[in-house]
Amino acid sequence: KPLGVVADCIPLCGPCLGDAVDSITCALSCLPATACCFLVAGVVWVVMRPMVGGPMLLISVAIFGVLAFQKAQRKAGGGGG
C-alpha cells in the first residue's frame, strides 16, 4: 500500500484520498489476479476433469489476451504505461 500511504500524508484530505487510491489499486489488480487464478485452477482441473478445466484455461487465455491487446494499443498510441 505505498501509494495509499503517500496519499495519506497530504494534509486535510489525505486519509480520504489514501482510501480512494487503495480502492482503485485493488480494482485495477482484480482482473489480472482473476486470470492467474483461472490459469492455475484450470491446469489442475484439466487433469481431473477436462470438460471443466478446458473452459477455465480458455477464459484465462482470453483475459490475458485482452490485457496484452490493451497494453499494445496504449504503447502504439503513445499513451503512458
Tab-separated table of N, CA and C in Angstrom:
chain	number	residue	atom	x	y	z
A	1	LYS	N	0.802	-1.200	0.000
A	1	LYS	CA	0.000	0.000	0.000
A	1	LYS	C	0.850	1.272	0.000
A	2	PRO	N	1.959	1.293	-0.697
A	2	PRO	CA	2.779	2.504	-0.660
A	2	PRO	C	2.088	3.717	-1.261
A	3	LEU	N	1.284	3.541	-2.294
A	3	LEU	CA	0.607	4.697	-2.891
A	3	LEU	C	-0.412	5.291	-1.937
A	4	GLY	N	-1.105	4.428	-1.201
A	4	GLY	CA	-2.076	4.908	-0.225
A	4	GLY	C	-1.419	5.639	0.918
A	5	VAL	N	-0.242	5.179	1.330
A	5	VAL	CA	0.485	5.850	2.415
A	5	VAL	C	0.953	7.227	1.958
A	6	VAL	N	1.442	7.317	0.730
A	6	VAL	CA	1.868	8.619	0.214
A	6	VAL	C	0.684	9.577	0.168
A	7	ALA	N	-0.465	9.097	-0.268
A	7	ALA	CA	-1.648	9.956	-0.324
A	7	ALA	C	-2.123	10.338	1.076
A	8	ASP	N	-1.931	9.467	2.060
A	8	ASP	CA	-2.321	9.777	3.437
A	8	ASP	C	-1.524	10.938	4.022
A	9	CYS	N	-0.368	11.225	3.492
A	9	CYS	CA	0.498	12.290	4.027
A	9	CYS	C	0.027	13.689	3.635
A	10	ILE	N	-0.927	13.787	2.740
A	10	ILE	CA	-1.437	15.094	2.317
A	10	ILE	C	-2.354	15.637	3.423
A	11	PRO	N	-2.133	16.870	3.848
A	11	PRO	CA	-2.965	17.429	4.914
A	11	PRO	C	-4.432	17.565	4.497
A	12	LEU	N	-5.313	17.463	5.441
A	12	LEU	CA	-6.762	17.639	5.335
A	12	LEU	C	-7.471	16.506	4.591
A	13	CYS	N	-7.158	16.279	3.317
A	13	CYS	CA	-7.882	15.273	2.537
A	13	CYS	C	-7.098	13.974	2.393
A	14	GLY	N	-5.971	13.854	3.058
A	14	GLY	CA	-5.097	12.700	2.904
A	14	GLY	C	-5.738	11.355	3.198
A	15	PRO	N	-6.390	11.181	4.360
A	15	PRO	CA	-6.978	9.869	4.650
A	15	PRO	C	-8.032	9.447	3.626
A	16	CYS	N	-8.854	10.391	3.208
A	16	CYS	CA	-9.882	10.066	2.203
A	16	CYS	C	-9.228	9.726	0.864
A	17	LEU	N	-8.243	10.491	0.482
A	17	LEU	CA	-7.536	10.251	-0.775
A	17	LEU	C	-6.765	8.933	-0.735
A	18	GLY	N	-6.174	8.627	0.418
A	18	GLY	CA	-5.451	7.366	0.581
A	18	GLY	C	-6.371	6.167	0.428
A	19	ASP	N	-7.576	6.261	1.008
A	19	ASP	CA	-8.547	5.177	0.862
A	19	ASP	C	-8.983	5.022	-0.592
A	20	ALA	N	-9.154	6.135	-1.279
A	20	ALA	CA	-9.553	6.083	-2.687
A	20	ALA	C	-8.456	5.433	-3.536
A	21	VAL	N	-7.212	5.784	-3.281
A	21	VAL	CA	-6.091	5.204	-4.030
A	21	VAL	C	-6.016	3.699	-3.776
A	22	ASP	N	-6.195	3.287	-2.526
A	22	ASP	CA	-6.184	1.858	-2.209
A	22	ASP	C	-7.312	1.118	-2.926
A	23	SER	N	-8.484	1.711	-2.981
A	23	SER	CA	-9.625	1.073	-3.650
A	23	SER	C	-9.405	0.957	-5.155
A	24	ILE	N	-8.868	1.992	-5.764
A	24	ILE	CA	-8.604	1.970	-7.209
A	24	ILE	C	-7.532	0.939	-7.540
A	25	THR	N	-6.499	0.867	-6.716
A	25	THR	CA	-5.438	-0.125	-6.929
A	25	THR	C	-5.987	-1.535	-6.844
A	26	CYS	N	-6.869	-1.764	-5.884
A	26	CYS	CA	-7.491	-3.080	-5.737
A	26	CYS	C	-8.335	-3.423	-6.969
A	27	ALA	N	-9.117	-2.465	-7.446
A	27	ALA	CA	-9.973	-2.712	-8.602
A	27	ALA	C	-9.156	-2.995	-9.862
A	28	LEU	N	-8.034	-2.282	-10.041
A	28	LEU	CA	-7.211	-2.488	-11.232
A	28	LEU	C	-6.484	-3.829	-11.217
A	29	SER	N	-6.155	-4.315	-10.038
A	29	SER	CA	-5.422	-5.580	-9.960
A	29	SER	C	-6.341	-6.797	-9.952
A	30	CYS	N	-7.640	-6.586	-9.893
A	30	CYS	CA	-8.580	-7.701	-9.800
A	30	CYS	C	-8.604	-8.554	-11.078
A	31	LEU	N	-8.620	-7.937	-12.249
A	31	LEU	CA	-8.711	-8.695	-13.498
A	31	LEU	C	-7.483	-9.563	-13.761
A	32	PRO	N	-6.253	-9.047	-13.634
A	32	PRO	CA	-5.101	-9.931	-13.814
A	32	PRO	C	-5.031	-11.041	-12.756
A	33	ALA	N	-5.449	-10.734	-11.534
A	33	ALA	CA	-5.442	-11.757	-10.488
A	33	ALA	C	-6.462	-12.858	-10.795
A	34	THR	N	-7.598	-12.471	-11.340
A	34	THR	CA	-8.607	-13.462	-11.732
A	34	THR	C	-8.069	-14.354	-12.846
A	35	ALA	N	-7.371	-13.772	-13.801
A	35	ALA	CA	-6.798	-14.567	-14.892
A	35	ALA	C	-5.764	-15.554	-14.363
A	36	CYS	N	-4.940	-15.132	-13.431
A	36	CYS	CA	-3.944	-16.047	-12.833
A	36	CYS	C	-4.632	-17.178	-12.080
A	37	CYS	N	-5.687	-16.846	-11.354
A	37	CYS	CA	-6.430	-17.862	-10.608
A	37	CYS	C	-7.041	-18.892	-11.561
A	38	PHE	N	-7.665	-18.427	-12.636
A	38	PHE	CA	-8.255	-19.348	-13.608
A	38	PHE	C	-7.190	-20.202	-14.283
A	39	LEU	N	-6.011	-19.636	-14.505
A	39	LEU	CA	-4.927	-20.392	-15.124
A	39	LEU	C	-4.487	-21.544	-14.230
A	40	VAL	N	-4.218	-21.250	-12.970
A	40	VAL	CA	-3.752	-22.286	-12.045
A	40	VAL	C	-4.843	-23.335	-11.811
A	41	ALA	N	-6.061	-22.869	-11.539
A	41	ALA	CA	-7.157	-23.813	-11.303
A	41	ALA	C	-7.471	-24.610	-12.564
A	42	GLY	N	-7.374	-23.973	-13.726
A	42	GLY	CA	-7.645	-24.674	-14.974
A	42	GLY	C	-6.654	-25.779	-15.256
A	43	VAL	N	-5.378	-25.537	-14.959
A	43	VAL	CA	-4.361	-26.578	-15.159
A	43	VAL	C	-4.661	-27.781	-14.273
A	44	VAL	N	-5.031	-27.525	-13.032
A	44	VAL	CA	-5.362	-28.626	-12.125
A	44	VAL	C	-6.613	-29.359	-12.595
A	45	TRP	N	-7.634	-28.612	-12.993
A	45	TRP	CA	-8.888	-29.237	-13.400
A	45	TRP	C	-8.771	-29.969	-14.736
A	46	VAL	N	-7.857	-29.561	-15.596
A	46	VAL	CA	-7.675	-30.291	-16.860
A	46	VAL	C	-7.274	-31.729	-16.584
A	47	VAL	N	-6.466	-31.926	-15.562
A	47	VAL	CA	-6.044	-33.279	-15.202
A	47	VAL	C	-7.213	-34.056	-14.601
A	48	MET	N	-7.987	-33.406	-13.750
A	48	MET	CA	-9.076	-34.084	-13.051
A	48	MET	C	-10.329	-34.226	-13.931
A	49	ARG	N	-10.790	-33.109	-14.488
A	49	ARG	CA	-11.992	-33.094	-15.329
A	49	ARG	C	-11.767	-32.137	-16.493
A	50	PRO	N	-11.387	-32.664	-17.636
A	50	PRO	CA	-11.059	-31.806	-18.785
A	50	PRO	C	-12.208	-30.911	-19.251
A	51	MET	N	-13.434	-31.340	-19.064
A	51	MET	CA	-14.572	-30.521	-19.509
A	51	MET	C	-14.768	-29.288	-18.626
A	52	VAL	N	-14.220	-29.294	-17.447
A	52	VAL	CA	-14.273	-28.130	-16.567
A	52	VAL	C	-13.000	-27.298	-16.736
A	53	GLY	N	-11.858	-27.949	-16.803
A	53	GLY	CA	-10.576	-27.252	-16.890
A	53	GLY	C	-10.349	-26.560	-18.215
A	54	GLY	N	-10.821	-27.140	-19.288
A	54	GLY	CA	-10.637	-26.539	-20.612
A	54	GLY	C	-11.226	-25.139	-20.717
A	55	PRO	N	-12.498	-24.985	-20.367
A	55	PRO	CA	-13.068	-23.623	-20.410
A	55	PRO	C	-12.376	-22.645	-19.462
A	56	MET	N	-11.908	-23.139	-18.319
A	56	MET	CA	-11.194	-22.252	-17.395
A	56	MET	C	-9.900	-21.753	-18.032
A	57	LEU	N	-9.200	-22.647	-18.721
A	57	LEU	CA	-7.975	-22.227	-19.408
A	57	LEU	C	-8.283	-21.248	-20.540
A	58	LEU	N	-9.375	-21.488	-21.253
A	58	LEU	CA	-9.758	-20.571	-22.337
A	58	LEU	C	-10.109	-19.185	-21.793
A	59	ILE	N	-10.807	-19.136	-20.663
A	59	ILE	CA	-11.142	-17.855	-20.052
A	59	ILE	C	-9.867	-17.129	-19.636
A	60	SER	N	-8.940	-17.870	-19.048
A	60	SER	CA	-7.678	-17.271	-18.622
A	60	SER	C	-6.901	-16.715	-19.812
A	61	VAL	N	-6.802	-17.484	-20.870
A	61	VAL	CA	-6.084	-17.033	-22.064
A	61	VAL	C	-6.782	-15.816	-22.676
A	62	ALA	N	-8.110	-15.809	-22.664
A	62	ALA	CA	-8.852	-14.670	-23.207
A	62	ALA	C	-8.594	-13.403	-22.395
A	63	ILE	N	-8.593	-13.522	-21.077
A	63	ILE	CA	-8.338	-12.347	-20.233
A	63	ILE	C	-6.916	-11.835	-20.459
A	64	PHE	N	-5.939	-12.747	-20.479
A	64	PHE	CA	-4.562	-12.326	-20.725
A	64	PHE	C	-4.433	-11.707	-22.118
A	65	GLY	N	-5.154	-12.249	-23.090
A	65	GLY	CA	-5.118	-11.687	-24.439
A	65	GLY	C	-5.671	-10.273	-24.488
A	66	VAL	N	-6.777	-10.044	-23.796
A	66	VAL	CA	-7.371	-8.700	-23.756
A	66	VAL	C	-6.414	-7.721	-23.083
A	67	LEU	N	-5.796	-8.152	-21.983
A	67	LEU	CA	-4.849	-7.269	-21.292
A	67	LEU	C	-3.634	-6.958	-22.169
A	68	ALA	N	-3.116	-7.959	-22.872
A	68	ALA	CA	-1.973	-7.740	-23.756
A	68	ALA	C	-2.349	-6.833	-24.926
A	69	PHE	N	-3.549	-7.017	-25.471
A	69	PHE	CA	-4.016	-6.176	-26.572
A	69	PHE	C	-4.139	-4.718	-26.127
A	70	GLN	N	-4.708	-4.509	-24.938
A	70	GLN	CA	-4.844	-3.141	-24.433
A	70	GLN	C	-3.480	-2.503	-24.201
A	71	LYS	N	-2.538	-3.274	-23.691
A	71	LYS	CA	-1.200	-2.739	-23.461
A	71	LYS	C	-0.541	-2.374	-24.791
A	72	ALA	N	-0.694	-3.240	-25.799
A	72	ALA	CA	-0.110	-2.966	-27.113
A	72	ALA	C	-0.758	-1.736	-27.751
A	73	GLN	N	-2.055	-1.554	-27.566
A	73	GLN	CA	-2.738	-0.383	-28.114
A	73	GLN	C	-2.255	0.902	-27.459
A	74	ARG	N	-2.057	0.854	-26.142
A	74	ARG	CA	-1.549	2.032	-25.431
A	74	ARG	C	-0.144	2.372	-25.890
A	75	LYS	N	0.673	1.319	-26.071
A	75	LYS	CA	2.055	1.540	-26.482
A	75	LYS	C	2.108	2.093	-27.896
A	76	ALA	N	1.274	1.581	-28.801
A	76	ALA	CA	1.265	2.054	-30.172
A	76	ALA	C	0.686	3.474	-30.270
A	77	GLY	N	-0.225	3.791	-29.385
A	77	GLY	CA	-0.855	5.106	-29.402
A	77	GLY	C	-0.041	6.184	-28.716
A	78	GLY	N	1.046	5.783	-28.066
A	78	GLY	CA	1.889	6.767	-27.388
A	78	GLY	C	1.392	7.122	-26.001
A	79	GLY	N	0.439	6.352	-25.480
A	79	GLY	CA	-0.064	6.628	-24.134
A	79	GLY	C	0.923	6.195	-23.075
A	80	GLY	N	0.720	6.655	-21.877
A	80	GLY	CA	1.597	6.287	-20.771
A	80	GLY	C	1.384	4.854	-20.349
A	81	GLY	N	2.439	4.173	-19.922
A	81	GLY	CA	2.276	2.828	-19.414
A	81	GLY	C	3.051	1.908	-20.189
